[in-house]
């Protein structure tokens, strides 16, 4: 049932994990590739993907919906997978006008909740098209992770 030379995302992921890939990028997630995305997040030291959503919190909801539809999970399991595997959501918005530019409008830490994880803003754009600025301090675990990756946490008021 496959075309000659066709390679699935699952086969690509298996090959990347066998090659001990430390970072895996799963392109845009709109359907059953959500399965590959969570397998990549569980198996690699780091992963990144994109999804179309209006806000960071909306991205969490969309990922949960995709899991339920294509994997057949319960809402509780879907949200647990999100809070276990996603630490940061970077929200971009496109602003029409001069040059049709994209701007970072939110950078959020995914915080576990009682039933649904929350996208807690660390940076947010104060107005349409403006540069995102620090708004809240992340959790201590996130501050440590940021510092370990070389980010100067004092830029957001953080202290270790």
CSV table of N, CA, C and O in Angstrom, one decimal, residues 93-103:
chain,number,residue,atom,x,y,z
A,93,UNK,N,2.7,35.7,15.8
A,93,UNK,CA,1.5,36.2,15.1
A,93,UNK,C,2.0,37.0,13.9
A,93,UNK,O,3.0,37.6,13.9
A,94,UNK,N,1.2,37.0,12.8
A,94,UNK,CA,1.5,37.7,11.6
A,94,UNK,C,0.7,39.0,11.6
A,94,UNK,O,-0.5,39.0,11.9
A,95,UNK,N,1.4,40.1,11.4
A,95,UNK,CA,0.7,41.4,11.3
A,95,UNK,C,0.8,41.9,9.9
A,95,UNK,O,1.9,42.1,9.4
A,96,UNK,N,-0.3,42.2,9.4
A,96,UNK,CA,-0.4,42.7,8.0
A,96,UNK,C,-0.1,44.2,8.1
A,96,UNK,O,-0.3,44.8,9.1
A,97,UNK,N,0.5,44.7,7.0
A,97,UNK,CA,0.9,46.1,7.0
A,97,UNK,C,2.2,46.2,6.3
A,97,UNK,O,2.4,45.6,5.2
A,98,UNK,N,3.1,46.9,6.9
A,98,UNK,CA,4.4,47.0,6.2
A,98,UNK,C,5.2,45.7,6.3
A,98,UNK,O,5.7,45.3,7.3
A,99,UNK,N,5.2,45.0,5.2
A,99,UNK,CA,6.0,43.8,5.0
A,99,UNK,C,5.4,42.5,5.5
A,99,UNK,O,6.1,41.5,5.5
A,100,UNK,N,4.2,42.5,6.1
A,100,UNK,CA,3.6,41.2,6.5
A,100,UNK,C,4.5,40.5,7.4
A,100,UNK,O,5.0,39.4,7.1
A,101,UNK,N,4.8,41.0,8.6
A,101,UNK,CA,5.8,40.5,9.4
A,101,UNK,C,5.2,39.6,10.5
A,101,UNK,O,4.1,39.8,11.0
A,102,UNK,N,6.1,38.7,11.0
A,102,UNK,CA,5.7,37.8,12.2
A,102,UNK,C,6.4,38.4,13.4
A,102,UNK,O,7.6,38.8,13.3
A,103,UNK,N,5.7,38.3,14.5
A,103,UNK,CA,6.3,38.8,15.8
A,103,UNK,C,6.0,37.8,16.8
A,103,UNK,O,5.0,37.1,16.8
